[in-house]
PDB file of C-alpha atoms in Angstrom:
ATOM      1  CA  UNK A  18       8.419  12.239  -5.849  1.00  0.00           C
ATOM      2  CA  UNK A  19       6.525   9.501  -7.283  1.00  0.00           C
ATOM      3  CA  UNK A  20       5.570   8.487 -10.706  1.00  0.00           C
ATOM      4  CA  UNK A  21       1.929   7.397 -11.203  1.00  0.00           C
ATOM      5  CA  UNK A  22       1.547   5.059 -14.099  1.00  0.00           C
ATOM      6  CA  UNK A  23      -1.807   3.614 -14.777  1.00  0.00           C
ATOM      7  CA  UNK A  24      -2.524   0.671 -16.897  1.00  0.00           C
ATOM      8  CA  UNK A  25      -6.017  -0.224 -17.883  1.00  0.00           C
ATOM      9  CA  UNK A  26      -7.656  -3.462 -19.307  1.00  0.00           C
ATOM     10  CA  UNK A  27     -11.338  -3.882 -20.084  1.00  0.00           C
ATOM     11  CA  UNK A  28     -13.270  -6.832 -18.699  1.00  0.00           C
ATOM     12  CA  UNK A  29     -14.416  -8.519 -15.471  1.00  0.00           C
ATOM     13  CA  UNK A  30     -12.646  -9.736 -12.544  1.00  0.00           C
ATOM     14  CA  UNK A  31     -12.877 -13.674 -11.621  1.00  0.00           C
ATOM     15  CA  UNK A  32     -12.157 -13.409  -7.970  1.00  0.00           C
ATOM     16  CA  UNK A  33     -12.276 -11.011  -5.102  1.00  0.00           C
ATOM     17  CA  UNK A  34     -10.980 -12.633  -1.864  1.00  0.00           C
ATOM     18  CA  UNK A  35      -8.015 -11.356  -0.063  1.00  0.00           C
ATOM     19  CA  UNK A  36      -5.802 -14.578  -0.216  1.00  0.00           C
ATOM     20  CA  UNK A  37      -2.816 -15.960  -2.195  1.00  0.00           C
ATOM     21  CA  UNK A  38      -5.352 -15.434  -5.278  1.00  0.00           C
ATOM     22  CA  UNK A  39      -6.312 -11.746  -4.318  1.00  0.00           C
ATOM     23  CA  UNK A  40      -8.433  -9.769  -6.976  1.00  0.00           C
ATOM     24  CA  UNK A  41      -8.768  -6.268  -7.233  1.00  0.00           C
ATOM     25  CA  UNK A  42     -10.713  -4.031  -9.627  1.00  0.00           C
ATOM     26  CA  UNK A  43      -7.895  -1.473  -9.103  1.00  0.00           C
ATOM     27  CA  UNK A  44      -4.505  -2.526  -7.641  1.00  0.00           C
ATOM     28  CA  UNK A  45      -2.313   0.409  -6.429  1.00  0.00           C
ATOM     29  CA  UNK A  46       1.329  -0.208  -6.136  1.00  0.00           C
ATOM     30  CA  UNK A  47       2.813   2.237  -3.663  1.00  0.00           C
ATOM     31  CA  UNK A  48       1.208   3.459  -0.334  1.00  0.00           C
ATOM     32  CA  UNK A  49       2.723   6.932  -0.662  1.00  0.00           C
ATOM     33  CA  UNK A  50       0.309  10.147  -0.979  1.00  0.00           C
ATOM     34  CA  UNK A  51      -0.278   9.550  -4.480  1.00  0.00           C
ATOM     35  CA  UNK A  52      -1.637   5.889  -4.011  1.00  0.00           C
ATOM     36  CA  UNK A  53      -3.674   7.013  -0.679  1.00  0.00           C
ATOM     37  CA  UNK A  54      -5.038  10.035  -2.652  1.00  0.00           C
ATOM     38  CA  UNK A  55      -6.120   7.767  -5.530  1.00  0.00           C
ATOM     39  CA  UNK A  56      -8.004   5.543  -3.240  1.00  0.00           C
ATOM     40  CA  UNK A  57      -9.353   8.365  -0.956  1.00  0.00           C
ATOM     41  CA  UNK A  58     -10.595  10.232  -4.279  1.00  0.00           C
ATOM     42  CA  UNK A  59     -12.219   7.055  -5.720  1.00  0.00           C
ATOM     43  CA  UNK A  60     -13.855   5.501  -2.556  1.00  0.00           C
ATOM     44  CA  UNK A  61     -14.158   8.192  -0.119  1.00  0.00           C
ATOM     45  CA  UNK A  62     -14.618  11.715  -1.815  1.00  0.00           C
ATOM     46  CA  UNK A  63     -16.322  10.793  -5.168  1.00  0.00           C
ATOM     47  CA  UNK A  64     -17.530   7.458  -4.107  1.00  0.00           C
ATOM     48  CA  UNK A  65     -17.315   6.068  -7.763  1.00  0.00           C
ATOM     49  CA  UNK A  66     -15.479   2.957  -7.047  1.00  0.00           C
ATOM     50  CA  UNK A  67     -16.409   0.373  -4.354  1.00  0.00           C
ATOM     51  CA  UNK A  68     -14.096   0.547  -1.567  1.00  0.00           C
ATOM     52  CA  UNK A  69     -13.464  -3.262  -1.246  1.00  0.00           C
ATOM     53  CA  UNK A  70     -12.567  -3.367  -4.917  1.00  0.00           C
ATOM     54  CA  UNK A  71      -9.396  -1.269  -4.571  1.00  0.00           C
ATOM     55  CA  UNK A  72      -6.275  -2.759  -3.177  1.00  0.00           C
ATOM     56  CA  UNK A  73      -3.051  -0.625  -1.966  1.00  0.00           C
ATOM     57  CA  UNK A  74       0.310  -2.958  -1.872  1.00  0.00           C
ATOM     58  CA  UNK A  75       3.145  -1.213   0.128  1.00  0.00           C
ATOM     59  CA  UNK A  76       6.487  -2.690   0.382  1.00  0.00           C
ATOM     60  CA  UNK A  77       7.265  -0.969   3.874  1.00  0.00           C
ATOM     61  CA  UNK A  78       5.122  -1.377   6.916  1.00  0.00           C
ATOM     62  CA  UNK A  79       3.371   1.945   6.857  1.00  0.00           C
ATOM     63  CA  UNK A  80       1.771   4.532   4.353  1.00  0.00           C
ATOM     64  CA  UNK A  81       2.614   7.731   3.560  1.00  0.00           C
ATOM     65  CA  UNK A  82       6.216   7.019   1.667  1.00  0.00           C
ATOM     66  CA  UNK A  83       8.395  10.058   2.425  1.00  0.00           C
ATOM     67  CA  UNK A  84       5.822  11.948   4.333  1.00  0.00           C
ATOM     68  CA  UNK A  85       6.471  10.324   7.812  1.00  0.00           C
ATOM     69  CA  UNK A  86       5.664  12.201  11.310  1.00  0.00           C
ATOM     70  CA  UNK A  87       6.428  10.890  14.743  1.00  0.00           C
ATOM     71  CA  UNK A  88       3.779  11.735  17.419  1.00  0.00           C
ATOM     72  CA  UNK A  89       3.967  11.740  21.200  1.00  0.00           C
ATOM     73  CA  UNK A  90       7.863  12.561  21.269  1.00  0.00           C
ATOM     74  CA  UNK A  91       9.692  14.538  24.013  1.00  0.00           C
ATOM     75  CA  UNK A  92       9.477  13.984  27.979  1.00  0.00           C
ATOM     76  CA  UNK A  93       5.763  15.502  27.835  1.00  0.00           C
ATOM     77  CA  UNK A  94       4.907  12.956  24.852  1.00  0.00           C
ATOM     78  CA  UNK A  95       3.288  16.241  23.155  1.00  0.00           C
ATOM     79  CA  UNK A  96       5.962  16.783  20.422  1.00  0.00           C
ATOM     80  CA  UNK A  97       5.568  15.768  16.977  1.00  0.00           C
ATOM     81  CA  UNK A  98       8.754  15.148  14.653  1.00  0.00           C
ATOM     82  CA  UNK A  99       8.743  15.295  11.199  1.00  0.00           C
ATOM     83  CA  UNK A 100      11.185  12.793   9.732  1.00  0.00           C
ATOM     84  CA  UNK A 101      10.380  13.359   5.960  1.00  0.00           C
ATOM     85  CA  UNK A 102       8.482  16.183   4.226  1.00  0.00           C
ATOM     86  CA  UNK A 103       7.303  18.816   6.603  1.00  0.00           C
ATOM     87  CA  UNK A 104       5.757  21.898   4.717  1.00  0.00           C
ATOM     88  CA  UNK A 105       4.450  22.973   1.658  1.00  0.00           C
ATOM     89  CA  UNK A 106       3.296  25.990  -0.340  1.00  0.00           C
ATOM     90  CA  UNK A 107       0.468  27.760   1.150  1.00  0.00           C
ATOM     91  CA  UNK A 108      -1.008  29.118  -2.442  1.00  0.00           C
ATOM     92  CA  UNK A 109      -4.142  27.666  -3.600  1.00  0.00           C
ATOM     93  CA  UNK A 110      -3.946  28.741  -7.062  1.00  0.00           C
ATOM     94  CA  UNK A 111      -1.991  26.973 -10.091  1.00  0.00           C
ATOM     95  CA  UNK A 112      -0.825  30.277 -11.690  1.00  0.00           C
ATOM     96  CA  UNK A 113       0.264  32.191  -8.531  1.00  0.00           C
ATOM     97  CA  UNK A 114       2.806  30.360  -6.376  1.00  0.00           C
ATOM     98  CA  UNK A 115       2.693  33.266  -4.011  1.00  0.00           C
ATOM     99  CA  UNK A 116       6.304  33.782  -3.764  1.00  0.00           C
ATOM    100  CA  UNK A 117       7.113  29.804  -3.665  1.00  0.00           C
ATOM    101  CA  UNK A 118       9.515  28.187  -5.945  1.00  0.00           C
ATOM    102  CA  UNK A 119       6.964  25.579  -6.556  1.00  0.00           C
ATOM    103  CA  UNK A 120       2.847  25.692  -6.584  1.00  0.00           C
ATOM    104  CA  UNK A 121       1.320  23.042  -4.742  1.00  0.00           C
ATOM    105  CA  UNK A 122      -2.376  24.015  -5.479  1.00  0.00           C
ATOM    106  CA  UNK A 123      -3.511  20.311  -5.128  1.00  0.00           C
ATOM    107  CA  UNK A 124      -1.767  19.288  -2.181  1.00  0.00           C
ATOM    108  CA  UNK A 125      -2.918  22.682  -0.547  1.00  0.00           C
ATOM    109  CA  UNK A 126      -6.490  22.404  -1.493  1.00  0.00           C
ATOM    110  CA  UNK A 127      -6.642  18.964  -0.384  1.00  0.00           C
ATOM    111  CA  UNK A 128      -5.229  19.676   2.958  1.00  0.00           C
ATOM    112  CA  UNK A 129      -6.834  22.986   3.690  1.00  0.00           C
ATOM    113  CA  UNK A 130     -10.264  22.660   1.904  1.00  0.00           C
ATOM    114  CA  UNK A 131     -11.185  18.879   1.331  1.00  0.00           C
ATOM    115  CA  UNK A 132      -9.656  17.672   4.618  1.00  0.00           C
ATOM    116  CA  UNK A 133      -9.893  20.726   6.444  1.00  0.00           C
ATOM    117  CA  UNK A 134      -6.508  21.036   8.553  1.00  0.00           C
ATOM    118  CA  UNK A 135      -5.429  24.363  10.066  1.00  0.00           C
ATOM    119  CA  UNK A 136      -2.137  25.688   8.820  1.00  0.00           C
ATOM    120  CA  UNK A 137       0.282  28.347  10.226  1.00  0.00           C
ATOM    121  CA  UNK A 138       3.530  29.752   8.500  1.00  0.00           C
ATOM    122  CA  UNK A 139       6.541  27.481   8.965  1.00  0.00           C
ATOM    123  CA  UNK A 140       8.696  30.539   9.687  1.00  0.00           C
ATOM    124  CA  UNK A 141       6.571  33.059  11.487  1.00  0.00           C
ATOM    125  CA  UNK A 142       7.507  36.845  11.131  1.00  0.00           C
ATOM    126  CA  UNK A 143       6.926  39.688   9.237  1.00  0.00           C
ATOM    127  CA  UNK A 144       6.298  38.015   5.846  1.00  0.00           C
ATOM    128  CA  UNK A 145       9.659  39.210   4.277  1.00  0.00           C
ATOM    129  CA  UNK A 146      11.223  36.051   4.872  1.00  0.00           C
ATOM    130  CA  UNK A 147      12.050  33.766   1.568  1.00  0.00           C
ATOM    131  CA  UNK A 148      10.259  30.938   2.928  1.00  0.00           C
ATOM    132  CA  UNK A 149       7.148  32.919   4.333  1.00  0.00           C
ATOM    133  CA  UNK A 150       5.023  31.297   1.562  1.00  0.00           C
ATOM    134  CA  UNK A 151       5.527  27.879   3.309  1.00  0.00           C
ATOM    135  CA  UNK A 152       3.249  26.407   5.695  1.00  0.00           C
ATOM    136  CA  UNK A 153       2.637  23.389   8.093  1.00  0.00           C
ATOM    137  CA  UNK A 154      -0.152  21.656   9.560  1.00  0.00           C
ATOM    138  CA  UNK A 155      -1.030  22.623  13.243  1.00  0.00           C
ATOM    139  CA  UNK A 156      -3.373  21.448  15.798  1.00  0.00           C
ATOM    140  CA  UNK A 157      -6.079  23.636  17.744  1.00  0.00           C
ATOM    141  CA  UNK A 158      -3.185  24.936  19.784  1.00  0.00           C
ATOM    142  CA  UNK A 159      -1.410  26.138  16.854  1.00  0.00           C
ATOM    143  CA  UNK A 160       1.603  23.462  17.429  1.00  0.00           C
ATOM    144  CA  UNK A 161       3.145  21.382  14.638  1.00  0.00           C
ATOM    145  CA  UNK A 162       0.688  18.267  14.029  1.00  0.00           C
ATOM    146  CA  UNK A 163       3.108  16.801  11.371  1.00  0.00           C
ATOM    147  CA  UNK A 164       2.750  16.497   7.767  1.00  0.00           C
ATOM    148  CA  UNK A 165       1.798  13.008   7.609  1.00  0.00           C
ATOM    149  CA  UNK A 166      -1.666  14.171   9.524  1.00  0.00           C
ATOM    150  CA  UNK A 167      -3.272  14.450   6.175  1.00  0.00           C
ATOM    151  CA  UNK A 168      -1.812  11.323   4.815  1.00  0.00           C
ATOM    152  CA  UNK A 169      -2.756   9.287   8.137  1.00  0.00           C
ATOM    153  CA  UNK A 170      -6.338  10.991   7.398  1.00  0.00           C
ATOM    154  CA  UNK A 171      -6.667   9.572   3.949  1.00  0.00           C
ATOM    155  CA  UNK A 172      -5.463   6.223   5.144  1.00  0.00           C
ATOM    156  CA  UNK A 173      -7.839   6.084   8.064  1.00  0.00           C
ATOM    157  CA  UNK A 174     -10.491   7.049   6.067  1.00  0.00           C
ATOM    158  CA  UNK A 175     -10.168   4.481   3.009  1.00  0.00           C
ATOM    159  CA  UNK A 176      -9.730   1.753   5.412  1.00  0.00           C
ATOM    160  CA  UNK A 177     -12.876   2.609   7.366  1.00  0.00           C
ATOM    161  CA  UNK A 178     -14.426   2.795   3.953  1.00  0.00           C
ATOM    162  CA  UNK A 179     -13.162  -0.767   3.176  1.00  0.00           C
ATOM    163  CA  UNK A 180     -10.267  -0.273   1.004  1.00  0.00           C
ATOM    164  CA  UNK A 181      -7.782  -3.341   1.339  1.00  0.00           C
ATOM    165  CA  UNK A 182      -4.378  -2.716   2.242  1.00  0.00           C
ATOM    166  CA  UNK A 183      -1.172  -4.923   2.084  1.00  0.00           C
ATOM    167  CA  UNK A 184       1.512  -3.566   3.821  1.00  0.00           C
ATOM    168  CA  UNK A 185       4.651  -5.631   3.730  1.00  0.00           C
ATOM    169  CA  UNK A 186       3.645  -6.532   0.342  1.00  0.00           C
ATOM    170  CA  UNK A 187       5.676  -5.517  -2.700  1.00  0.00           C
ATOM    171  CA  UNK A 188       4.642  -5.364  -6.440  1.00  0.00           C
ATOM    172  CA  UNK A 189       7.551  -6.282  -8.264  1.00  0.00           C
ATOM    173  CA  UNK A 190       6.104  -6.899 -11.818  1.00  0.00           C
ATOM    174  CA  UNK A 191       2.966  -6.584 -14.074  1.00  0.00           C
ATOM    175  CA  UNK A 192       2.105  -9.303 -16.706  1.00  0.00           C
ATOM    176  CA  UNK A 193      -0.150  -7.916 -19.199  1.00  0.00           C
ATOM    177  CA  UNK A 194      -3.488  -9.780 -20.732  1.00  0.00           C
ATOM    178  CA  UNK A 195      -2.909 -13.087 -22.501  1.00  0.00           C
ATOM    179  CA  UNK A 196       0.809 -12.912 -21.987  1.00  0.00           C
ATOM    180  CA  UNK A 197       3.206 -15.863 -20.933  1.00  0.00           C
ATOM    181  CA  UNK A 198       2.894 -16.154 -17.007  1.00  0.00           C
ATOM    182  CA  UNK A 199      -0.612 -14.321 -17.127  1.00  0.00           C
ATOM    183  CA  UNK A 200      -3.359 -15.909 -14.806  1.00  0.00           C
ATOM    184  CA  UNK A 201      -6.694 -13.921 -14.760  1.00  0.00           C
ATOM    185  CA  UNK A 202      -9.520 -14.262 -17.146  1.00  0.00           C
ATOM    186  CA  UNK A 203      -9.112 -10.705 -18.002  1.00  0.00           C
ATOM    187  CA  UNK A 204      -7.028  -7.468 -16.588  1.00  0.00           C
ATOM    188  CA  UNK A 205      -3.259  -7.632 -15.300  1.00  0.00           C
ATOM    189  CA  UNK A 206      -1.499  -9.953 -13.166  1.00  0.00           C
ATOM    190  CA  UNK A 207       0.491  -8.466 -10.470  1.00  0.00           C
ATOM    191  CA  UNK A 208       3.399 -10.175  -8.863  1.00  0.00           C
ATOM    192  CA  UNK A 209       3.414  -9.484  -5.002  1.00  0.00           C
ATOM    193  CA  UNK A 210       6.208 -10.625  -2.723  1.00  0.00           C
ATOM    194  CA  UNK A 211       6.192 -10.033   1.224  1.00  0.00           C
ATOM    195  CA  UNK A 212       9.002  -7.887   2.822  1.00  0.00           C
ATOM    196  CA  UNK A 213       9.982  -7.948   6.223  1.00  0.00           C
ATOM    197  CA  UNK A 214       8.880  -5.363   8.542  1.00  0.00           C
ATOM    198  CA  UNK A 215      11.242  -3.179  10.675  1.00  0.00           C
ATOM    199  CA  UNK A 216       9.157  -0.738  12.103  1.00  0.00           C
ATOM    200  CA  UNK A 217       5.377  -1.272  12.615  1.00  0.00           C
ATOM    201  CA  UNK A 218       3.649   1.927  12.450  1.00  0.00           C
ATOM    202  CA  UNK A 219       0.140   1.531  10.829  1.00  0.00           C
ATOM    203  CA  UNK A 220      -0.537  -2.222  11.075  1.00  0.00           C
ATOM    204  CA  UNK A 221       1.007  -5.507  11.146  1.00  0.00           C
ATOM    205  CA  UNK A 222      -0.123  -7.509   7.381  1.00  0.00           C
ATOM    206  CA  UNK A 223       0.113 -11.153   7.393  1.00  0.00           C
ATOM    207  CA  UNK A 224       1.663 -12.410   4.251  1.00  0.00           C
ATOM    208  CA  UNK A 225      -1.753 -13.086   2.620  1.00  0.00           C
ATOM    209  CA  UNK A 226      -1.249 -11.970  -0.806  1.00  0.00           C
ATOM    210  CA  UNK A 227       2.055 -12.960  -1.805  1.00  0.00           C
ATOM    211  CA  UNK A 228       2.239 -14.398  -5.246  1.00  0.00           C
ATOM    212  CA  UNK A 229       0.175 -13.118  -7.917  1.00  0.00           C
ATOM    213  CA  UNK A 230      -2.937 -10.648  -7.733  1.00  0.00           C
ATOM    214  CA  UNK A 231      -5.242 -10.091 -10.830  1.00  0.00           C
ATOM    215  CA  UNK A 232      -6.542  -6.505 -11.546  1.00  0.00           C
ATOM    216  CA  UNK A 233      -8.676  -4.926 -13.903  1.00  0.00           C
ATOM    217  CA  UNK A 234      -6.277  -1.989 -13.483  1.00  0.00           C
ATOM    218  CA  UNK A 235      -3.205  -1.214 -12.051  1.00  0.00           C
ATOM    219  CA  UNK A 236      -1.544   2.315 -10.696  1.00  0.00           C
ATOM    220  CA  UNK A 237       2.115   2.373  -9.953  1.00  0.00           C
ATOM    221  CA  UNK A 238       2.386   5.063  -7.437  1.00  0.00           C
ATOM    222  CA  UNK A 239       6.063   4.491  -6.867  1.00  0.00           C
ATOM    223  CA  UNK A 240       9.489   6.468  -6.939  1.00  0.00           C
ATOM    224  CA  UNK A 241      11.015   6.738 -10.315  1.00  0.00           C
ATOM    225  CA  UNK A 242      13.854   3.941  -9.676  1.00  0.00           C
ATOM    226  CA  UNK A 243      11.177   1.462  -8.230  1.00  0.00           C
ATOM    227  CA  UNK A 244       8.738   2.100 -11.382  1.00  0.00           C
ATOM    228  CA  UNK A 245      11.757   1.510 -13.827  1.00  0.00           C
ATOM    229  CA  UNK A 246      12.488  -1.803 -12.376  1.00  0.00           C
ATOM    230  CA  UNK A 247       8.819  -2.681 -12.420  1.00  0.00           C
ATOM    231  CA  UNK A 248       8.571  -1.715 -16.294  1.00  0.00           C
ATOM    232  CA  UNK A 249      12.162  -3.618 -16.546  1.00  0.00           C
ATOM    233  CA  UNK A 250      10.735  -6.683 -15.112  1.00  0.00           C
ATOM    234  CA  UNK A 251       7.185  -6.503 -16.929  1.00  0.00           C
ATOM    235  CA  UNK A 252       8.234  -7.113 -20.736  1.00  0.00           C
ATOM    236  CA  UNK A 253       4.790  -7.852 -21.602  1.00  0.00           C
ATOM    237  CA  UNK A 254       4.274  -3.914 -20.973  1.00  0.00           C
ATOM    238  CA  UNK A 255       4.278  -1.766 -23.724  1.00  0.00           C
ATOM    239  CA  UNK A 256       5.382   1.632 -22.403  1.00  0.00           C
ATOM    240  CA  UNK A 257       6.881   4.192 -24.425  1.00  0.00           C
ATOM    241  CA  UNK A 258       9.023   6.904 -23.654  1.00  0.00           C
ATOM    242  CA  UNK A 259       8.574  10.594 -25.022  1.00  0.00           C
ATOM    243  CA  UNK A 260      11.129  12.980 -24.059  1.00  0.00           C
ATOM    244  CA  UNK A 261      12.440  10.984 -20.927  1.00  0.00           C
ATOM    245  CA  UNK A 262       8.823  10.609 -19.626  1.00  0.00           C
ATOM    246  CA  UNK A 263       6.295   7.778 -19.803  1.00  0.00           C
TER     247      UNK A 263
END
């Protein structure tokens, strides 16, 4: 599960060109479901932040994080295989998990209500199965459509709206305003390095934003260990731990 950490600084940005000196209103490090949802919510669903002012930096060659589906598999090219997450709790209620061990009302509402995907029980039957509360995304024929359908939908919508994606670009550290190594007139400086693509899925991003990126706000949408590494390598950030949590 990714750990979202938001960093905010007041002020305006000086640049907006996608180059080695890329500037963003919001820089999201990590293109997993949380990062995609943040961009989709702000730029597409509520339209409260201009899409072009949002940048997503993802170290892999695809978005979705641990949600990864392969389409067009099998001899007939009609099989979808989930290599990562593949099902979720059907309940839309945060206080009633409907038999699931963990409620997922935000995810369930997003997939079924906001994005309009059809779902079917992951384990068909009489409902007595322990996993009867878990569902999968299906197509019009009731066949598995792949859980990545919902992350792909957010990716396509945000990209079409103008959100800037930098795949194979890894955010390694963040420099707070007025700290040594800080470059911008205001906001944060994000250090970015390019990574080698291994399995192109969504797009091939040229190494256009390696170096330092300035951003008014930064969101870390990364798993726990990468988040801790970024925090470790960002001594200018004052992050306090309380009860083992940020």
